[in-house]
Amino acid sequence: MRSITSYFVRPLPITLSLAACALLLAVPLPALACGGLFCQTQPVEQNAERILFEVNPDGTVTAVVEITFTGNASDFSWVVPIPDTPEVDVVPQSTLSLLDTATVPQIIPPPTTCTGNLFPPMAGGFENSDSATLAGDDDDGVIVEELPAVGPYDDIRVVSSEDPGALIDWLQENEYLITTEMEPFVANYVEQGYKFLGMKLNPTAGVQDIAPVKLTFTSDQPMVPIVLTSVAAEPEMGVLVFIAADQRFEADNFENLVIDVADVQMNPRTQQNNYYALASKIIDEAGGQAFITENAQSALNASDSVSGIFLNTADADEAQSYLQEVLSRRSYLTRLYTRVSGWEMLADPYFQASTGTDVSRFLDLSDRPAVEMCAPSTSDSRKPCGDMYCGVGATCATTDDGVDGCICPAGTVARSISAPLGLGRGVTRTVTCQVTSHDMMASARSEGTAPQDPCLNASCGENGQCVDTNGFPTCTCDDGYAAVTDSLGSLTCSKVRTEFSPDAIRDWQRGCSCSTAAGSEELSALALALALLLPVVARRRQSS
């Protein structure tokens, strides 16, 4: 078992803001994916990763990394530290979306019954053989190799230096935001002798042409260098890892978990479920360094699942063909998932072969008591705080705005993040509590080189205060108030009605175990339904 090295370092896209630049990192021998995002004009919000590793019998690993960029095509730049010059290619854009859809966990809902007639029942590869061209050693001690263009990418270069300072200077001169807090992360990899692969979009390509990048090189085992990702990671960032190999894989230096079906909750009447909130909670209970094995099955079964998925995308057939080719070469596919915040990214997760057995992606709740579908009942209501996790030491509460919010403990602030609403329910905005000590923009702020204060365009309402934390607007709320978010990510502090124990995520049969500020523990079904239709109004202060 590899020791954890301490550095002070449902599936979602990576979203980069204007002029964003991605930085994907690797360390010695293990195959790489993921990384940190930097941008000269403003911090970049990274809210998820999807990576497919293929463990090859010739001692190499192929990593397919999804990149999603929002901004101007001319601003796109992607850099990844690598142990040596790799083979570089692209795969169809829909590849990871298709694999994700074909293997995502599914809940088999509790049975339903209908004793009236009010409502009807509800059922619930392309190898690159061109060689690199050595461009030479520049005046600053940085060696640049030029690689052939591939897909929508050109200006592909491999940059190396023996001097961390020279490499950091090069990044800064090429408009990457490297603050004092970030320099040790970059230097750590440079000092190990690794090169940096960089690429941009060719002049005729647009953002819509960005495709997953495929890298193949010598490696002992797959790894995700999340240490540097801590620079720009959104709290509770999802990391989804697929490993195609000849046996099951598991985390090496992180804890390995599985979801206990007994803790999974779902209301077949509303489709509300607690899957992602539960995942966040059990990962935090493991110290924030754990992966959940969501699915482990033969490659043949996975290939059948891929064949049965229809994606309405132009490259769906090409994506399916690519995945079926991979799955025909390997005999097993493992799907691992974690949700991790920047302050928890203290080590890079490695993955190793496992002797474990298959893990089904189906979570069977069919042995639960039947849910009445046709008569009005409390099951009509959304379970308050049943699918919301606010973080370690934080509590969830219902509020006067009719939505759940977070009460954050000392040393943390509330932040609006993107998150899965639940299995099969898409993406939403939610609130989590972010540790204030994790701030990579502190030195830039004190030196006057930080981007514009994000609180100039944000407010937490009359009962809260906006705080610039790591370059993003966060809120501290007055006593008796909880932070809530609207669909656009604006936070406000709303009066608490009922506060719930974190155990409300696991056990929907028990009600409030904390305090109540209003008369009832739950809004009636009708009142709550009406409240959910109302937008959350952000009460903004006039800037002085």
PDB file of C-alpha atoms in Angstrom, residues 291-537:
ATOM      1  CA  PHE A 291     -13.339   6.552  -3.511  1.00  0.00           C
ATOM      2  CA  ILE A 292     -16.693   4.825  -3.856  1.00  0.00           C
ATOM      3  CA  THR A 293     -16.733   1.842  -6.195  1.00  0.00           C
ATOM      4  CA  GLU A 294     -20.002   2.498  -8.011  1.00  0.00           C
ATOM      5  CA  ASN A 295     -19.738  -0.283 -10.566  1.00  0.00           C
ATOM      6  CA  ALA A 296     -17.324  -3.137 -11.274  1.00  0.00           C
ATOM      7  CA  GLN A 297     -18.211  -5.562 -14.046  1.00  0.00           C
ATOM      8  CA  SER A 298     -16.907  -7.513 -16.992  1.00  0.00           C
ATOM      9  CA  ALA A 299     -16.005  -5.471 -20.037  1.00  0.00           C
ATOM     10  CA  LEU A 300     -18.444  -7.600 -22.039  1.00  0.00           C
ATOM     11  CA  ASN A 301     -21.369  -6.511 -19.868  1.00  0.00           C
ATOM     12  CA  ALA A 302     -20.180  -2.909 -20.010  1.00  0.00           C
ATOM     13  CA  SER A 303     -19.967  -3.119 -23.801  1.00  0.00           C
ATOM     14  CA  ASP A 304     -23.559  -4.379 -23.942  1.00  0.00           C
ATOM     15  CA  SER A 305     -24.641  -1.416 -21.804  1.00  0.00           C
ATOM     16  CA  VAL A 306     -22.804   1.006 -24.088  1.00  0.00           C
ATOM     17  CA  SER A 307     -24.528  -0.542 -27.120  1.00  0.00           C
ATOM     18  CA  GLY A 308     -27.919  -0.001 -25.508  1.00  0.00           C
ATOM     19  CA  ILE A 309     -27.498   3.750 -24.996  1.00  0.00           C
ATOM     20  CA  PHE A 310     -28.754   6.262 -27.550  1.00  0.00           C
ATOM     21  CA  LEU A 311     -27.097   9.667 -27.439  1.00  0.00           C
ATOM     22  CA  ASN A 312     -28.519  12.404 -29.626  1.00  0.00           C
ATOM     23  CA  THR A 313     -25.087  13.680 -30.642  1.00  0.00           C
ATOM     24  CA  ALA A 314     -23.428  13.891 -34.039  1.00  0.00           C
ATOM     25  CA  ASP A 315     -20.549  11.657 -32.957  1.00  0.00           C
ATOM     26  CA  ALA A 316     -22.550   9.082 -30.998  1.00  0.00           C
ATOM     27  CA  ASP A 317     -21.648   6.246 -33.380  1.00  0.00           C
ATOM     28  CA  GLU A 318     -17.946   7.135 -33.304  1.00  0.00           C
ATOM     29  CA  ALA A 319     -17.972   7.334 -29.496  1.00  0.00           C
ATOM     30  CA  GLN A 320     -19.694   3.969 -29.262  1.00  0.00           C
ATOM     31  CA  SER A 321     -17.187   2.393 -31.656  1.00  0.00           C
ATOM     32  CA  TYR A 322     -14.238   3.782 -29.705  1.00  0.00           C
ATOM     33  CA  LEU A 323     -15.552   2.473 -26.372  1.00  0.00           C
ATOM     34  CA  GLN A 324     -16.408  -0.933 -27.796  1.00  0.00           C
ATOM     35  CA  GLU A 325     -12.866  -1.163 -29.167  1.00  0.00           C
ATOM     36  CA  VAL A 326     -11.419  -0.373 -25.728  1.00  0.00           C
ATOM     37  CA  LEU A 327     -13.754  -2.831 -23.993  1.00  0.00           C
ATOM     38  CA  SER A 328     -12.924  -5.567 -26.509  1.00  0.00           C
ATOM     39  CA  ARG A 329      -9.220  -5.211 -25.636  1.00  0.00           C
ATOM     40  CA  ARG A 330      -9.746  -5.315 -21.866  1.00  0.00           C
ATOM     41  CA  SER A 331     -11.773  -7.797 -19.838  1.00  0.00           C
ATOM     42  CA  TYR A 332     -12.942  -5.603 -16.946  1.00  0.00           C
ATOM     43  CA  LEU A 333     -14.255  -2.087 -16.245  1.00  0.00           C
ATOM     44  CA  THR A 334     -14.289  -0.333 -12.853  1.00  0.00           C
ATOM     45  CA  ARG A 335     -16.116   2.916 -12.110  1.00  0.00           C
ATOM     46  CA  LEU A 336     -14.924   4.904  -9.053  1.00  0.00           C
ATOM     47  CA  TYR A 337     -16.297   8.194  -7.742  1.00  0.00           C
ATOM     48  CA  THR A 338     -15.416  10.754  -5.114  1.00  0.00           C
ATOM     49  CA  ARG A 339     -16.435  14.245  -4.056  1.00  0.00           C
ATOM     50  CA  VAL A 340     -13.531  16.252  -2.688  1.00  0.00           C
ATOM     51  CA  SER A 341     -12.767  19.844  -1.688  1.00  0.00           C
ATOM     52  CA  GLY A 342      -9.503  21.725  -2.154  1.00  0.00           C
ATOM     53  CA  TRP A 343      -8.497  21.585   1.504  1.00  0.00           C
ATOM     54  CA  GLU A 344      -8.873  17.781   1.410  1.00  0.00           C
ATOM     55  CA  MET A 345      -6.544  17.374  -1.594  1.00  0.00           C
ATOM     56  CA  LEU A 346      -3.477  16.454   0.429  1.00  0.00           C
ATOM     57  CA  ALA A 347      -2.295  13.512  -1.678  1.00  0.00           C
ATOM     58  CA  ASP A 348      -2.592  12.247  -5.234  1.00  0.00           C
ATOM     59  CA  PRO A 349      -4.780   9.108  -5.463  1.00  0.00           C
ATOM     60  CA  TYR A 350      -3.169   6.070  -7.076  1.00  0.00           C
ATOM     61  CA  PHE A 351      -5.111   3.048  -8.321  1.00  0.00           C
ATOM     62  CA  GLN A 352      -4.106  -0.613  -8.111  1.00  0.00           C
ATOM     63  CA  ALA A 353      -5.407  -4.001  -9.192  1.00  0.00           C
ATOM     64  CA  SER A 354      -7.981  -5.483  -6.816  1.00  0.00           C
ATOM     65  CA  THR A 355      -9.059  -9.012  -5.973  1.00  0.00           C
ATOM     66  CA  GLY A 356     -12.570  -7.781  -5.165  1.00  0.00           C
ATOM     67  CA  THR A 357     -15.701  -9.131  -6.797  1.00  0.00           C
ATOM     68  CA  ASP A 358     -18.250  -7.432  -9.051  1.00  0.00           C
ATOM     69  CA  VAL A 359     -20.183  -4.415  -7.773  1.00  0.00           C
ATOM     70  CA  SER A 360     -23.640  -3.893  -9.240  1.00  0.00           C
ATOM     71  CA  ARG A 361     -24.700  -0.410 -10.255  1.00  0.00           C
ATOM     72  CA  PHE A 362     -28.284  -1.159  -9.237  1.00  0.00           C
ATOM     73  CA  LEU A 363     -29.402  -0.051  -5.758  1.00  0.00           C
ATOM     74  CA  ASP A 364     -32.441  -2.197  -5.010  1.00  0.00           C
ATOM     75  CA  LEU A 365     -35.082  -0.652  -2.723  1.00  0.00           C
ATOM     76  CA  SER A 366     -37.872  -2.948  -3.905  1.00  0.00           C
ATOM     77  CA  ASP A 367     -38.096  -4.620  -0.476  1.00  0.00           C
ATOM     78  CA  ARG A 368     -39.137  -1.340   1.191  1.00  0.00           C
ATOM     79  CA  PRO A 369     -42.743  -0.655   2.317  1.00  0.00           C
ATOM     80  CA  ALA A 370     -45.040   0.327  -0.540  1.00  0.00           C
ATOM     81  CA  VAL A 371     -45.550   4.038  -1.174  1.00  0.00           C
ATOM     82  CA  GLU A 372     -49.113   5.280  -1.646  1.00  0.00           C
ATOM     83  CA  MET A 373     -49.350   7.033  -5.015  1.00  0.00           C
ATOM     84  CA  CYS A 374     -53.017   7.927  -5.311  1.00  0.00           C
ATOM     85  CA  ALA A 375     -54.079   9.507  -2.025  1.00  0.00           C
ATOM     86  CA  PRO A 376     -52.722  12.762  -0.582  1.00  0.00           C
ATOM     87  CA  SER A 377     -50.105  12.007   2.049  1.00  0.00           C
ATOM     88  CA  THR A 378     -46.949  13.399   3.597  1.00  0.00           C
ATOM     89  CA  SER A 379     -45.014  11.430   0.983  1.00  0.00           C
ATOM     90  CA  ASP A 380     -46.134  14.070  -1.517  1.00  0.00           C
ATOM     91  CA  SER A 381     -43.705  16.497   0.091  1.00  0.00           C
ATOM     92  CA  ARG A 382     -40.043  16.807  -0.596  1.00  0.00           C
ATOM     93  CA  LYS A 383     -38.147  15.493   2.435  1.00  0.00           C
ATOM     94  CA  PRO A 384     -36.574  18.574   4.089  1.00  0.00           C
ATOM     95  CA  CYS A 385     -32.763  18.295   4.174  1.00  0.00           C
ATOM     96  CA  GLY A 386     -33.065  14.717   2.943  1.00  0.00           C
ATOM     97  CA  ASP A 387     -30.808  15.302  -0.044  1.00  0.00           C
ATOM     98  CA  MET A 388     -28.582  18.185   1.069  1.00  0.00           C
ATOM     99  CA  TYR A 389     -25.160  17.878   2.684  1.00  0.00           C
ATOM    100  CA  CYS A 390     -23.555  21.075   3.988  1.00  0.00           C
ATOM    101  CA  GLY A 391     -20.143  19.764   5.048  1.00  0.00           C
ATOM    102  CA  VAL A 392     -18.277  18.665   8.176  1.00  0.00           C
ATOM    103  CA  GLY A 393     -19.718  20.299  11.297  1.00  0.00           C
ATOM    104  CA  ALA A 394     -22.428  22.101   9.319  1.00  0.00           C
ATOM    105  CA  THR A 395     -26.182  21.603   9.519  1.00  0.00           C
ATOM    106  CA  CYS A 396     -29.011  21.870   7.020  1.00  0.00           C
ATOM    107  CA  ALA A 397     -32.152  23.877   7.758  1.00  0.00           C
ATOM    108  CA  THR A 398     -35.435  24.758   6.127  1.00  0.00           C
ATOM    109  CA  THR A 399     -35.892  28.503   5.695  1.00  0.00           C
ATOM    110  CA  ASP A 400     -38.504  31.188   5.186  1.00  0.00           C
ATOM    111  CA  ASP A 401     -37.587  31.223   1.492  1.00  0.00           C
ATOM    112  CA  GLY A 402     -39.043  27.719   1.186  1.00  0.00           C
ATOM    113  CA  VAL A 403     -35.765  26.006   0.327  1.00  0.00           C
ATOM    114  CA  ASP A 404     -33.078  24.239   2.322  1.00  0.00           C
ATOM    115  CA  GLY A 405     -29.983  26.145   3.393  1.00  0.00           C
ATOM    116  CA  CYS A 406     -26.744  25.646   5.306  1.00  0.00           C
ATOM    117  CA  ILE A 407     -25.683  26.840   8.743  1.00  0.00           C
ATOM    118  CA  CYS A 408     -21.886  26.931   8.588  1.00  0.00           C
ATOM    119  CA  PRO A 409     -19.665  26.472  11.667  1.00  0.00           C
ATOM    120  CA  ALA A 410     -16.850  28.804  12.722  1.00  0.00           C
ATOM    121  CA  GLY A 411     -13.928  28.821  10.306  1.00  0.00           C
ATOM    122  CA  THR A 412     -16.133  28.209   7.285  1.00  0.00           C
ATOM    123  CA  VAL A 413     -18.261  30.274   4.918  1.00  0.00           C
ATOM    124  CA  ALA A 414     -21.177  29.357   2.666  1.00  0.00           C
ATOM    125  CA  ARG A 415     -20.584  28.964  -1.062  1.00  0.00           C
ATOM    126  CA  SER A 416     -22.920  28.180  -3.950  1.00  0.00           C
ATOM    127  CA  ILE A 417     -21.716  25.206  -6.019  1.00  0.00           C
ATOM    128  CA  SER A 418     -22.884  23.044  -8.902  1.00  0.00           C
ATOM    129  CA  ALA A 419     -23.987  19.599  -7.788  1.00  0.00           C
ATOM    130  CA  PRO A 420     -26.029  16.624  -8.964  1.00  0.00           C
ATOM    131  CA  LEU A 421     -29.605  16.910  -7.723  1.00  0.00           C
ATOM    132  CA  GLY A 422     -29.777  13.143  -7.335  1.00  0.00           C
ATOM    133  CA  LEU A 423     -29.493  10.048  -9.477  1.00  0.00           C
ATOM    134  CA  GLY A 424     -31.346  10.702 -12.705  1.00  0.00           C
ATOM    135  CA  ARG A 425     -32.268  14.266 -11.717  1.00  0.00           C
ATOM    136  CA  GLY A 426     -29.710  16.469 -13.447  1.00  0.00           C
ATOM    137  CA  VAL A 427     -27.571  19.284 -12.046  1.00  0.00           C
ATOM    138  CA  THR A 428     -28.590  22.068  -9.697  1.00  0.00           C
ATOM    139  CA  ARG A 429     -27.090  24.770  -7.485  1.00  0.00           C
ATOM    140  CA  THR A 430     -26.647  23.951  -3.834  1.00  0.00           C
ATOM    141  CA  VAL A 431     -24.770  25.328  -0.825  1.00  0.00           C
ATOM    142  CA  THR A 432     -21.772  23.932   1.012  1.00  0.00           C
ATOM    143  CA  CYS A 433     -19.534  25.281   3.759  1.00  0.00           C
ATOM    144  CA  GLN A 434     -16.003  26.144   2.602  1.00  0.00           C
ATOM    145  CA  VAL A 435     -12.967  26.299   4.893  1.00  0.00           C
ATOM    146  CA  THR A 436     -11.729  29.907   5.021  1.00  0.00           C
ATOM    147  CA  SER A 437      -8.082  28.928   5.552  1.00  0.00           C
ATOM    148  CA  HIS A 438      -7.965  27.433   2.045  1.00  0.00           C
ATOM    149  CA  ASP A 439      -7.371  30.639   0.071  1.00  0.00           C
ATOM    150  CA  MET A 440      -4.896  30.596  -2.824  1.00  0.00           C
ATOM    151  CA  MET A 441      -5.535  34.270  -3.606  1.00  0.00           C
ATOM    152  CA  ALA A 442      -4.480  35.713  -0.236  1.00  0.00           C
ATOM    153  CA  SER A 443      -1.052  36.928  -1.359  1.00  0.00           C
ATOM    154  CA  ALA A 444      -2.364  38.326  -4.632  1.00  0.00           C
ATOM    155  CA  ARG A 445      -5.036  40.180  -2.688  1.00  0.00           C
ATOM    156  CA  SER A 446      -2.498  41.709  -0.298  1.00  0.00           C
ATOM    157  CA  GLU A 447      -0.201  42.647  -3.190  1.00  0.00           C
ATOM    158  CA  GLY A 448      -3.022  44.258  -5.139  1.00  0.00           C
ATOM    159  CA  THR A 449      -2.647  41.845  -8.059  1.00  0.00           C
ATOM    160  CA  ALA A 450      -5.813  39.823  -7.439  1.00  0.00           C
ATOM    161  CA  PRO A 451      -8.750  40.042  -9.857  1.00  0.00           C
ATOM    162  CA  GLN A 452     -11.690  42.291  -9.041  1.00  0.00           C
ATOM    163  CA  ASP A 453     -13.320  41.653  -5.670  1.00  0.00           C
ATOM    164  CA  PRO A 454     -16.149  39.175  -6.419  1.00  0.00           C
ATOM    165  CA  CYS A 455     -18.244  40.735  -3.644  1.00  0.00           C
ATOM    166  CA  LEU A 456     -18.630  43.925  -5.702  1.00  0.00           C
ATOM    167  CA  ASN A 457     -21.281  42.091  -7.703  1.00  0.00           C
ATOM    168  CA  ALA A 458     -22.671  39.903  -4.933  1.00  0.00           C
ATOM    169  CA  SER A 459     -24.491  40.287  -1.656  1.00  0.00           C
ATOM    170  CA  CYS A 460     -25.717  37.992   1.069  1.00  0.00           C
ATOM    171  CA  GLY A 461     -28.776  40.064   1.927  1.00  0.00           C
ATOM    172  CA  GLU A 462     -29.562  42.115   4.997  1.00  0.00           C
ATOM    173  CA  ASN A 463     -28.616  39.321   7.393  1.00  0.00           C
ATOM    174  CA  GLY A 464     -25.266  38.294   5.969  1.00  0.00           C
ATOM    175  CA  GLN A 465     -21.928  39.538   4.725  1.00  0.00           C
ATOM    176  CA  CYS A 466     -20.117  38.658   1.497  1.00  0.00           C
ATOM    177  CA  VAL A 467     -16.518  37.447   1.882  1.00  0.00           C
ATOM    178  CA  ASP A 468     -13.950  37.039  -0.914  1.00  0.00           C
ATOM    179  CA  THR A 469     -12.662  33.482  -0.396  1.00  0.00           C
ATOM    180  CA  ASN A 470     -10.222  32.084  -2.943  1.00  0.00           C
ATOM    181  CA  GLY A 471     -11.493  34.592  -5.502  1.00  0.00           C
ATOM    182  CA  PHE A 472     -15.162  33.636  -5.217  1.00  0.00           C
ATOM    183  CA  PRO A 473     -18.068  35.255  -3.332  1.00  0.00           C
ATOM    184  CA  THR A 474     -19.045  33.442  -0.124  1.00  0.00           C
ATOM    185  CA  CYS A 475     -21.376  34.360   2.731  1.00  0.00           C
ATOM    186  CA  THR A 476     -21.361  34.476   6.496  1.00  0.00           C
ATOM    187  CA  CYS A 477     -24.868  34.645   7.948  1.00  0.00           C
ATOM    188  CA  ASP A 478     -26.158  36.122  11.192  1.00  0.00           C
ATOM    189  CA  ASP A 479     -27.281  33.789  13.979  1.00  0.00           C
ATOM    190  CA  GLY A 480     -30.648  32.258  13.174  1.00  0.00           C
ATOM    191  CA  TYR A 481     -30.077  32.508   9.416  1.00  0.00           C
ATOM    192  CA  ALA A 482     -28.950  29.949   6.839  1.00  0.00           C
ATOM    193  CA  ALA A 483     -27.353  30.478   3.434  1.00  0.00           C
ATOM    194  CA  VAL A 484     -29.525  29.553   0.444  1.00  0.00           C
ATOM    195  CA  THR A 485     -28.811  29.800  -3.275  1.00  0.00           C
ATOM    196  CA  ASP A 486     -30.880  30.489  -6.352  1.00  0.00           C
ATOM    197  CA  SER A 487     -30.473  28.728  -9.689  1.00  0.00           C
ATOM    198  CA  LEU A 488     -27.940  31.324 -10.871  1.00  0.00           C
ATOM    199  CA  GLY A 489     -25.629  30.829  -7.896  1.00  0.00           C
ATOM    200  CA  SER A 490     -26.548  33.972  -5.941  1.00  0.00           C
ATOM    201  CA  LEU A 491     -26.437  33.472  -2.172  1.00  0.00           C
ATOM    202  CA  THR A 492     -28.618  35.091   0.458  1.00  0.00           C
ATOM    203  CA  CYS A 493     -29.118  34.540   4.187  1.00  0.00           C
ATOM    204  CA  SER A 494     -32.655  33.420   5.003  1.00  0.00           C
ATOM    205  CA  LYS A 495     -34.326  33.003   8.400  1.00  0.00           C
ATOM    206  CA  VAL A 496     -34.159  29.449   9.726  1.00  0.00           C
ATOM    207  CA  ARG A 497     -37.433  27.596  10.250  1.00  0.00           C
ATOM    208  CA  THR A 498     -36.220  24.126  11.263  1.00  0.00           C
ATOM    209  CA  GLU A 499     -32.675  22.826  11.742  1.00  0.00           C
ATOM    210  CA  PHE A 500     -31.948  19.165  10.972  1.00  0.00           C
ATOM    211  CA  SER A 501     -29.299  16.716  12.100  1.00  0.00           C
ATOM    212  CA  PRO A 502     -26.905  15.480   9.379  1.00  0.00           C
ATOM    213  CA  ASP A 503     -28.413  12.031   9.987  1.00  0.00           C
ATOM    214  CA  ALA A 504     -31.530  13.266   8.182  1.00  0.00           C
ATOM    215  CA  ILE A 505     -29.708  12.352   4.963  1.00  0.00           C
ATOM    216  CA  ARG A 506     -29.606   8.674   5.923  1.00  0.00           C
ATOM    217  CA  ASP A 507     -32.889   8.216   7.778  1.00  0.00           C
ATOM    218  CA  TRP A 508     -35.918   9.856   6.214  1.00  0.00           C
ATOM    219  CA  GLN A 509     -38.240   8.254   8.753  1.00  0.00           C
ATOM    220  CA  ARG A 510     -36.945  10.420  11.580  1.00  0.00           C
ATOM    221  CA  GLY A 511     -37.772  14.091  11.601  1.00  0.00           C
ATOM    222  CA  CYS A 512     -35.982  17.059  13.067  1.00  0.00           C
ATOM    223  CA  SER A 513     -33.460  16.320  15.808  1.00  0.00           C
ATOM    224  CA  CYS A 514     -32.262  19.875  16.367  1.00  0.00           C
ATOM    225  CA  SER A 515     -34.243  23.055  16.824  1.00  0.00           C
ATOM    226  CA  THR A 516     -37.192  24.778  15.238  1.00  0.00           C
ATOM    227  CA  ALA A 517     -37.743  28.476  14.666  1.00  0.00           C
ATOM    228  CA  ALA A 518     -41.265  28.071  13.321  1.00  0.00           C
ATOM    229  CA  GLY A 519     -44.229  26.076  14.492  1.00  0.00           C
ATOM    230  CA  SER A 520     -43.967  22.928  12.404  1.00  0.00           C
ATOM    231  CA  GLU A 521     -41.148  20.602  11.470  1.00  0.00           C
ATOM    232  CA  GLU A 522     -42.223  20.328   7.848  1.00  0.00           C
ATOM    233  CA  LEU A 523     -44.216  22.547   5.537  1.00  0.00           C
ATOM    234  CA  SER A 524     -47.417  20.973   4.300  1.00  0.00           C
ATOM    235  CA  ALA A 525     -47.262  19.351   0.888  1.00  0.00           C
ATOM    236  CA  LEU A 526     -49.178  22.190  -0.741  1.00  0.00           C
ATOM    237  CA  ALA A 527     -47.271  24.968   0.988  1.00  0.00           C
ATOM    238  CA  LEU A 528     -43.906  23.435   0.182  1.00  0.00           C
ATOM    239  CA  ALA A 529     -44.860  22.836  -3.438  1.00  0.00           C
ATOM    240  CA  LEU A 530     -45.871  26.478  -3.781  1.00  0.00           C
ATOM    241  CA  ALA A 531     -42.693  27.620  -2.052  1.00  0.00           C
ATOM    242  CA  LEU A 532     -40.525  25.640  -4.431  1.00  0.00           C
ATOM    243  CA  LEU A 533     -42.097  27.494  -7.348  1.00  0.00           C
ATOM    244  CA  LEU A 534     -40.987  30.835  -5.948  1.00  0.00           C
ATOM    245  CA  PRO A 535     -37.528  32.106  -6.897  1.00  0.00           C
ATOM    246  CA  VAL A 536     -35.033  32.835  -4.193  1.00  0.00           C
ATOM    247  CA  VAL A 537     -34.714  36.592  -4.117  1.00  0.00           C
TER     248      VAL A 537
END
